């Protein structure tokens, strides 16, 4: 185990940052028709100088509620040394998620878990900076026992134990540097959702299909679920543009009940869909299993997970054979620690992980997690892709980057790629950022409705 330089944590600061994406229908889907991509942005400062940055993704209204949850938890972090956290990170994570009074309004789900993710993501950013490596490399280079010690295995040992997880990582340890080299040379394959937001016109969709084909993309996703005739028309449009050799997925964002999902997607089967994403309630494990079973004969997989609230639900989704593509989200569950457990269960149960990244900072974070999976866990890229949404990357100091082959470029800068530019905060902190003051003044938004 590497002995880290221990730092003294002074303050945990949280900010409400929002971008007005609803003005262009960016991010719109059948359920979320007017999202303003936002985040709670956490800064963890130390006496010695290094700073950790973390975030959790939101859609505008409600960001202030997550902000309050972070402020309610920060006393559990302030005044600590980093050594007291990282040397017992799994135990610390449980303390954060099991604070005896705050746990009641979770537990391990919803607003409190979004807040946990923001704090924990900042702690991993800080840890990687202490070791002077990007988070993906930090994870890959950890000794298996050290990495497994960061995970809380409570509630999942009926699927995977710490001993099994260590053995799994040990088995792949000798060859991990070959895969690291491959990543740094070629990157990790991406697909794009940028072509298919619900509020986009047909002309916009056609233009974006052509743009991302020219950029090297071979996999595309579109939003569906409001009107069947419109979905058929738009699916046909996309296939006309991307051809039949490229991958095509659709996403309903939870809008259907189970029978409707099955009927609706069967009527889209002619478009050779790789998956239907979030076809029904994100909590309905058995409903997803019924949908998956009904669509299997058509070669259409079920993908879900961006709204799956914790490792326990992921465990049950996998046990019930209710998803083919597991979509971890870097901010929905409790940060890196809990996500590691989902990857390990997915490996054990032979489920493919294709992360969700449709939101501020999600591309920046999930690239690290999927790269670790390739190097240390699944050791394959077969049938695995990372979502890419081409928004807000210019707001980050170290943005996610796609190469000419539509692959994520492996980050080289130390940390979790989560640091926002100073001007992004000045402009978009809500409600007093300069851009928000301008938009309120011009009547683009009304504060009383926001």
Coordinates of C-alpha atoms in Angstrom, one line a residue:
X1 CA 0.0 0.0 0.0
X2 CA 1.3 3.4 -1.0
X3 CA 1.8 5.8 1.9
X4 CA 0.2 9.1 1.0
X5 CA 1.2 12.5 2.3
X6 CA -1.5 13.3 4.8
X7 CA -3.2 16.7 4.4
X8 CA -5.5 18.6 6.8
X9 CA -8.9 19.3 5.4
X10 CA -10.2 22.8 6.4
X11 CA -13.4 23.5 4.5
X12 CA -16.0 21.9 2.3
X13 CA -17.7 24.5 0.1
X14 CA -20.7 23.8 -2.1
X15 CA -22.1 26.0 -5.0
X16 CA -25.2 25.9 -7.2
X17 CA -24.1 26.1 -10.8
X18 CA -26.7 26.1 -13.6
X19 CA -26.5 26.4 -17.4
X20 CA -29.5 27.6 -19.4
X21 CA -29.7 24.5 -21.8
X22 CA -33.5 24.6 -21.9
X23 CA -33.3 27.6 -24.2
X24 CA -32.0 25.4 -27.0
X25 CA -33.9 22.2 -26.0
X26 CA -30.5 20.6 -25.3
X27 CA -30.9 17.6 -23.0
X28 CA -34.7 17.3 -23.6
X29 CA -36.4 14.0 -23.5
X30 CA -39.9 12.5 -23.1
X31 CA -39.9 13.0 -19.3
X32 CA -37.6 16.0 -18.8
X33 CA -38.8 18.5 -21.4
X34 CA -37.0 21.7 -20.3
X35 CA -33.7 20.7 -18.4
X36 CA -31.2 23.3 -17.4
X37 CA -28.0 21.3 -17.0
X38 CA -26.7 22.0 -13.5
X39 CA -24.5 20.7 -10.7
X40 CA -23.8 21.1 -7.1
X41 CA -20.0 21.8 -7.2
X42 CA -18.0 20.9 -4.1
X43 CA -14.6 22.2 -3.2
X44 CA -12.5 20.5 -0.5
X45 CA -9.7 22.8 0.7
X46 CA -6.6 21.8 2.7
X47 CA -4.1 23.6 4.9
X48 CA -1.3 22.5 2.7
X49 CA -2.8 23.8 -0.5
X50 CA -4.1 20.9 -2.7
X51 CA -7.8 21.2 -3.4
X52 CA -10.3 18.5 -4.4
X53 CA -13.2 19.3 -6.8
X54 CA -16.4 17.2 -7.0
X55 CA -19.9 17.5 -8.4
X56 CA -23.3 15.9 -8.7
X57 CA -25.5 16.5 -11.8
X58 CA -29.0 18.1 -11.6
X59 CA -31.5 19.6 -14.0
X60 CA -32.0 23.1 -12.5
X61 CA -34.8 23.4 -9.9
X62 CA -33.8 21.3 -6.9
X63 CA -30.1 21.9 -7.1
X64 CA -30.5 24.1 -4.1
X65 CA -32.0 21.2 -2.2
X66 CA -28.9 19.0 -2.9
X67 CA -26.8 22.0 -1.9
X68 CA -28.4 22.0 1.6
X69 CA -27.8 18.2 1.9
X70 CA -24.0 18.7 1.2
X71 CA -23.9 21.5 3.8
X72 CA -25.6 19.2 6.3
X73 CA -22.9 16.5 5.7
X74 CA -19.8 18.7 5.5
X75 CA -19.1 18.5 9.3
X76 CA -18.2 14.9 8.7
X77 CA -15.3 15.9 6.5
X78 CA -14.1 19.2 7.8
X79 CA -11.3 19.0 10.3
X80 CA -10.3 15.5 9.2
X81 CA -6.9 14.5 7.8
X82 CA -6.9 12.8 4.4
X83 CA -5.1 9.8 5.9
X84 CA -7.9 9.3 8.3
X85 CA -10.2 9.0 5.3
X86 CA -8.2 7.2 2.7
X87 CA -6.7 4.6 5.0
X88 CA -10.2 3.4 5.9
X89 CA -12.2 4.8 2.9
X90 CA -14.8 2.0 2.9
X91 CA -15.6 2.6 6.6
X92 CA -15.6 6.4 6.1
X93 CA -18.1 6.0 3.2
X94 CA -20.4 4.1 5.5
X95 CA -20.1 6.8 8.1
X96 CA -21.1 9.4 5.5
X97 CA -24.1 7.4 4.2
X98 CA -25.2 6.2 7.6
X99 CA -25.2 9.4 9.7
X100 CA -27.8 8.4 12.2
X101 CA -30.3 11.2 11.5
X102 CA -29.6 12.1 7.8
X103 CA -29.9 8.4 6.8
X104 CA -33.6 8.6 7.6
X105 CA -34.2 10.8 4.5
X106 CA -32.4 8.4 2.2
X107 CA -31.2 5.9 3.0
X108 CA -28.6 5.6 0.3
X109 CA -30.8 7.2 -2.3
X110 CA -32.2 10.4 -3.6
X111 CA -31.0 13.8 -2.4
X112 CA -28.8 12.6 0.3
X113 CA -27.0 10.1 -2.0
X114 CA -26.5 12.9 -4.7
X115 CA -24.9 14.9 -2.0
X116 CA -22.7 12.0 -0.9
X117 CA -21.5 11.6 -4.5
X118 CA -20.5 15.3 -4.8
X119 CA -18.4 15.0 -1.6
X120 CA -16.9 11.6 -2.4
X121 CA -16.0 12.6 -6.0
X122 CA -14.1 15.6 -4.6
X123 CA -12.2 13.3 -2.2
X124 CA -11.2 11.1 -5.1
X125 CA -10.1 14.1 -7.1
X126 CA -7.9 15.2 -4.1
X127 CA -6.5 11.7 -3.6
X128 CA -5.4 11.4 -7.2
X129 CA -3.7 14.8 -6.9
X130 CA -1.9 13.6 -3.8
X131 CA -0.6 10.7 -5.9
X132 CA -0.1 13.0 -8.9
X133 CA -2.1 10.7 -11.3
X134 CA -5.5 10.8 -13.0
X135 CA -8.2 8.9 -11.1
X136 CA -8.3 6.1 -13.6
X137 CA -4.6 5.5 -13.2
X138 CA -4.9 5.7 -9.4
X139 CA -7.5 2.9 -9.5
X140 CA -5.5 0.8 -11.9
X141 CA -2.2 1.1 -9.9
X142 CA -3.8 0.4 -6.5
X143 CA -3.0 -3.0 -5.0
X144 CA -6.2 -5.1 -5.2
X145 CA -6.6 -5.2 -1.4
X146 CA -6.2 -1.5 -1.1
X147 CA -8.8 -0.8 -3.8
X148 CA -11.3 -3.3 -2.3
X149 CA -10.9 -1.7 1.1
X150 CA -12.5 1.4 -0.3
X151 CA -15.8 -0.4 -0.9
X152 CA -18.7 -1.0 1.5
X153 CA -19.8 -4.6 0.8
X154 CA -22.8 -4.4 3.2
X155 CA -25.9 -5.8 1.4
X156 CA -24.0 -7.3 -1.6
X157 CA -21.9 -10.1 -0.1
X158 CA -24.5 -12.6 -1.3
X159 CA -23.2 -11.7 -4.8
X160 CA -19.5 -10.8 -4.3
X161 CA -17.3 -10.8 -1.3
X162 CA -14.1 -8.8 -0.6
X163 CA -12.1 -11.9 -1.0
X164 CA -13.6 -12.7 -4.4
X165 CA -13.1 -9.1 -5.5
X166 CA -9.4 -9.2 -4.6
X167 CA -8.9 -12.5 -6.4
X168 CA -10.6 -11.0 -9.5
X169 CA -8.3 -8.0 -9.5
X170 CA -5.2 -10.1 -8.8
X171 CA -6.0 -12.3 -11.8
X172 CA -5.8 -9.3 -14.1
X173 CA -3.0 -7.5 -12.4
X174 CA 0.0 -8.8 -14.4
X175 CA -1.4 -7.6 -17.8
X176 CA -3.0 -4.3 -16.7
X177 CA -0.1 -2.2 -18.0
X178 CA -0.5 -3.5 -21.5
X179 CA -4.1 -2.3 -21.4
X180 CA -3.1 1.0 -20.0
X181 CA -0.7 1.5 -22.9
X182 CA -3.5 0.6 -25.3
X183 CA -5.8 3.2 -23.7
X184 CA -3.2 5.9 -23.9
X185 CA -2.5 5.1 -27.6
X186 CA -6.1 4.6 -28.8
X187 CA -8.6 5.8 -26.2
X188 CA -12.0 4.3 -25.3
X189 CA -14.9 4.1 -27.8
X190 CA -17.8 6.5 -27.4
X191 CA -21.3 6.9 -28.7
X192 CA -23.2 10.2 -29.0
X193 CA -26.7 11.2 -27.8
X194 CA -26.1 14.8 -29.1
X195 CA -28.0 14.0 -32.3
X196 CA -31.3 13.1 -30.8
X197 CA -32.7 15.3 -28.0
X198 CA -36.5 15.3 -28.0
X199 CA -36.9 19.0 -28.7
X200 CA -34.7 19.0 -31.9
X201 CA -36.2 19.6 -35.3
X202 CA -35.7 17.0 -38.1
X203 CA -33.3 19.4 -39.9
X204 CA -31.2 19.7 -36.7
X205 CA -31.1 15.9 -36.3
X206 CA -30.0 15.4 -39.9
X207 CA -27.3 18.0 -39.6
X208 CA -26.0 16.6 -36.3
X209 CA -25.9 13.0 -37.7
X210 CA -23.7 14.2 -40.5
X211 CA -21.5 16.2 -38.1
X212 CA -20.9 13.2 -35.8
X213 CA -20.4 10.7 -38.6
X214 CA -17.7 13.0 -40.0
X215 CA -16.2 13.1 -36.5
X216 CA -15.8 9.3 -36.6
X217 CA -18.8 8.2 -34.5
X218 CA -20.2 4.8 -35.2
X219 CA -22.9 4.6 -32.5
X220 CA -25.8 7.0 -32.0
X221 CA -28.7 7.4 -29.5
X222 CA -32.1 9.2 -29.9
X223 CA -34.8 10.1 -27.4
X224 CA -38.2 8.5 -27.9
X225 CA -41.5 8.1 -26.0
X226 CA -43.9 11.0 -26.6
X227 CA -45.5 9.9 -29.9
X228 CA -45.1 6.6 -31.7
X229 CA -45.6 8.0 -35.2
X230 CA -43.1 10.7 -34.5
X231 CA -40.6 8.1 -33.1
X232 CA -41.0 6.0 -36.3
X233 CA -40.4 9.0 -38.5
X234 CA -37.4 10.1 -36.5
X235 CA -35.9 6.6 -36.3
X236 CA -36.2 6.3 -40.1
X237 CA -34.6 9.7 -40.5
X238 CA -31.6 8.7 -38.3
X239 CA -31.1 5.4 -40.1
X240 CA -31.2 7.3 -43.5
X241 CA -28.4 9.4 -42.2
X242 CA -26.2 6.9 -40.3
X243 CA -26.8 3.9 -42.4
X244 CA -27.4 0.3 -41.2
X245 CA -23.8 -0.6 -40.4
X246 CA -23.6 1.8 -37.4
X247 CA -25.1 1.1 -34.0
X248 CA -28.4 2.8 -33.1
X249 CA -30.0 3.0 -29.6
X250 CA -33.1 4.7 -28.2
X251 CA -34.0 6.1 -24.8
X252 CA -37.5 6.5 -23.3
X253 CA -36.4 8.1 -20.0
X254 CA -38.9 6.1 -17.9
X255 CA -42.0 7.3 -19.7
X256 CA -43.9 4.0 -20.3
X257 CA -45.6 1.3 -18.2
X258 CA -44.4 -2.3 -18.9
X259 CA -47.0 -3.4 -21.5
X260 CA -46.7 -0.1 -23.4
X261 CA -42.9 -0.4 -23.5
X262 CA -43.1 -3.8 -25.0
X263 CA -45.7 -2.9 -27.6
X264 CA -44.0 0.4 -28.5
X265 CA -40.5 -1.0 -28.9
X266 CA -41.7 -3.9 -31.0
X267 CA -43.0 -1.3 -33.4
X268 CA -39.5 0.1 -33.7
X269 CA -37.8 -3.2 -34.2
X270 CA -37.3 -2.7 -37.9
X271 CA -34.7 -0.1 -37.1
X272 CA -32.3 -2.7 -35.6
X273 CA -31.9 -1.1 -32.2
X274 CA -29.0 -2.2 -30.0
X275 CA -31.0 -1.2 -26.9
X276 CA -34.0 0.5 -25.4
X277 CA -32.9 2.6 -22.4
X278 CA -35.0 3.2 -19.3
X279 CA -38.2 1.8 -20.8
X280 CA -40.2 2.1 -17.5
X281 CA -39.8 3.2 -13.9
X282 CA -36.2 3.1 -12.8
X283 CA -37.3 1.2 -9.6
X284 CA -39.3 -1.5 -11.4
X285 CA -36.7 -4.3 -11.5
X286 CA -39.3 -7.1 -12.4
X287 CA -40.9 -4.8 -15.0
X288 CA -37.5 -4.4 -16.7
X289 CA -37.1 -8.2 -16.6
X290 CA -40.4 -8.6 -18.4
X291 CA -39.5 -6.1 -21.0
X292 CA -36.0 -7.6 -21.5
X293 CA -37.5 -11.1 -21.9
X294 CA -40.1 -9.9 -24.4
X295 CA -37.6 -8.0 -26.5
X296 CA -34.8 -10.6 -26.5
X297 CA -36.2 -12.4 -29.5
X298 CA -35.9 -9.2 -31.5
X299 CA -32.2 -8.7 -30.5
X300 CA -33.0 -5.6 -28.6
X301 CA -31.3 -5.3 -25.2
X302 CA -32.5 -3.3 -22.2
X303 CA -30.2 -0.6 -20.8
X304 CA -30.8 1.2 -17.5
X305 CA -29.0 2.5 -14.4
X306 CA -28.6 6.3 -14.6
X307 CA -31.5 6.6 -12.1
X308 CA -30.7 3.4 -10.2
X309 CA -30.2 4.7 -6.7
X310 CA -27.7 2.3 -5.1
X311 CA -25.6 -0.9 -5.4
X312 CA -28.4 -3.0 -3.9
X313 CA -30.8 -2.2 -6.8
X314 CA -28.0 -2.8 -9.3
X315 CA -27.4 -6.2 -7.7
X316 CA -31.1 -7.1 -8.1
X317 CA -31.3 -5.8 -11.7
X318 CA -28.4 -8.1 -12.6
X319 CA -29.7 -11.1 -10.6
X320 CA -33.1 -10.8 -12.3
X321 CA -31.5 -10.6 -15.8
X322 CA -33.4 -7.4 -16.2
X323 CA -30.7 -5.5 -18.1
X324 CA -28.1 -6.3 -20.7
X325 CA -26.3 -3.0 -20.5
X326 CA -25.6 -1.5 -17.0
X327 CA -25.4 2.3 -17.1
X328 CA -23.6 3.5 -14.0
X329 CA -23.8 7.2 -13.4
X330 CA -20.9 9.0 -11.6
X331 CA -23.3 11.2 -9.6
X332 CA -26.5 9.2 -9.0
X333 CA -25.1 6.7 -6.5
X334 CA -22.6 7.4 -3.7
X335 CA -19.5 8.3 -5.8
X336 CA -16.6 6.3 -6.9
X337 CA -16.5 3.8 -4.0
X338 CA -20.0 2.5 -4.6
X339 CA -19.6 2.5 -8.4
X340 CA -16.6 0.2 -8.0
X341 CA -18.8 -2.4 -6.4
X342 CA -21.2 -2.3 -9.3
X343 CA -18.4 -2.9 -11.8
X344 CA -17.2 -5.9 -9.8
X345 CA -20.8 -7.4 -9.6
X346 CA -21.2 -6.8 -13.3
X347 CA -18.0 -8.8 -14.0
X348 CA -19.2 -11.6 -11.7
X349 CA -22.6 -11.7 -13.3
X350 CA -21.5 -11.2 -16.9
X351 CA -23.2 -7.9 -17.5
X352 CA -21.8 -5.2 -19.9
X353 CA -21.2 -1.8 -18.4
X354 CA -21.9 1.2 -20.7
X355 CA -21.9 4.4 -18.5
X356 CA -24.4 7.2 -18.7
X357 CA -22.8 10.5 -19.3
X358 CA -25.7 12.8 -20.4
X359 CA -25.0 15.7 -18.1
X360 CA -22.6 18.3 -16.8
X361 CA -19.3 16.7 -15.8
X362 CA -20.5 13.1 -16.3
X363 CA -18.3 12.6 -19.4
X364 CA -15.4 14.0 -17.5
X365 CA -15.9 11.5 -14.6
X366 CA -17.2 8.3 -16.2
X367 CA -14.3 8.1 -18.6
X368 CA -12.0 7.4 -15.6
X369 CA -14.3 4.6 -14.3
X370 CA -14.6 2.8 -17.6
X371 CA -10.9 3.0 -18.3
X372 CA -10.2 1.3 -14.9
X373 CA -12.8 -1.4 -15.8
X374 CA -10.9 -2.1 -19.1
X375 CA -7.5 -2.2 -17.4
X376 CA -8.4 -4.1 -14.2
X377 CA -11.9 -5.7 -14.3
X378 CA -13.6 -6.7 -17.5
X379 CA -10.4 -6.3 -19.5
X380 CA -12.4 -5.9 -22.7
X381 CA -14.1 -3.2 -24.8
X382 CA -16.3 -5.6 -26.7
X383 CA -19.9 -4.4 -26.8
X384 CA -19.0 -1.6 -24.4
X385 CA -19.3 2.2 -25.1
X386 CA -19.2 5.4 -23.1
X387 CA -21.9 8.0 -23.8
X388 CA -20.7 11.4 -25.1
X389 CA -22.7 14.5 -24.9
X390 CA -21.1 17.5 -26.5
X391 CA -22.1 20.2 -23.9
X392 CA -20.3 22.3 -21.2
X393 CA -16.9 20.7 -21.8
X394 CA -15.5 24.2 -22.4
X395 CA -16.4 25.0 -18.8
X396 CA -13.8 22.6 -17.4
X397 CA -10.1 23.1 -16.8
X398 CA -9.4 19.5 -18.1
X399 CA -12.3 18.7 -20.3
X400 CA -13.2 15.2 -21.7
X401 CA -11.7 14.9 -25.2
X402 CA -12.7 12.8 -28.2
X403 CA -10.1 11.8 -30.8
X404 CA -10.6 11.4 -34.6
X405 CA -11.8 7.8 -34.1
X406 CA -14.6 8.9 -31.7
X407 CA -12.7 7.5 -28.7
X408 CA -12.2 9.2 -25.3
X409 CA -8.6 10.3 -24.9
X410 CA -7.2 8.9 -21.7
X411 CA -6.8 11.8 -19.2
X412 CA -3.3 12.7 -18.2
X413 CA -3.8 15.5 -15.7
X414 CA -3.9 14.5 -12.0
X415 CA -7.4 14.3 -10.5
X416 CA -10.9 13.4 -11.6
X417 CA -11.2 16.0 -14.4
X418 CA -13.9 17.8 -12.3
X419 CA -12.4 21.3 -11.9
X420 CA -14.5 24.1 -13.4
X421 CA -12.9 27.2 -14.8
X422 CA -13.2 30.3 -12.5
X423 CA -15.2 32.1 -15.2
X424 CA -17.7 29.3 -15.3
X425 CA -18.5 29.9 -11.7
X426 CA -18.5 33.7 -12.0
X427 CA -21.0 33.5 -15.0
X428 CA -23.3 30.6 -14.0
X429 CA -23.4 30.3 -10.2
X430 CA -27.1 30.6 -9.4
X431 CA -28.8 33.1 -8.9
X432 CA -26.1 35.8 -8.8
X433 CA -23.8 34.8 -11.6
X434 CA -23.3 37.4 -14.3
X435 CA -25.1 35.3 -17.0
X436 CA -28.1 34.7 -14.7
X437 CA -28.4 38.4 -13.9
X438 CA -28.3 39.2 -17.6
X439 CA -30.9 36.5 -18.4
X440 CA -33.2 37.6 -15.6
X441 CA -32.8 41.2 -16.8
X442 CA -33.7 40.3 -20.4
X443 CA -36.7 38.2 -19.3
X444 CA -35.4 34.9 -20.5
X445 CA -36.1 33.5 -17.1
X446 CA -38.3 34.7 -14.3
X447 CA -36.8 34.2 -10.8
X448 CA -40.2 33.5 -9.2
X449 CA -40.7 30.5 -11.5
X450 CA -37.2 29.1 -11.0

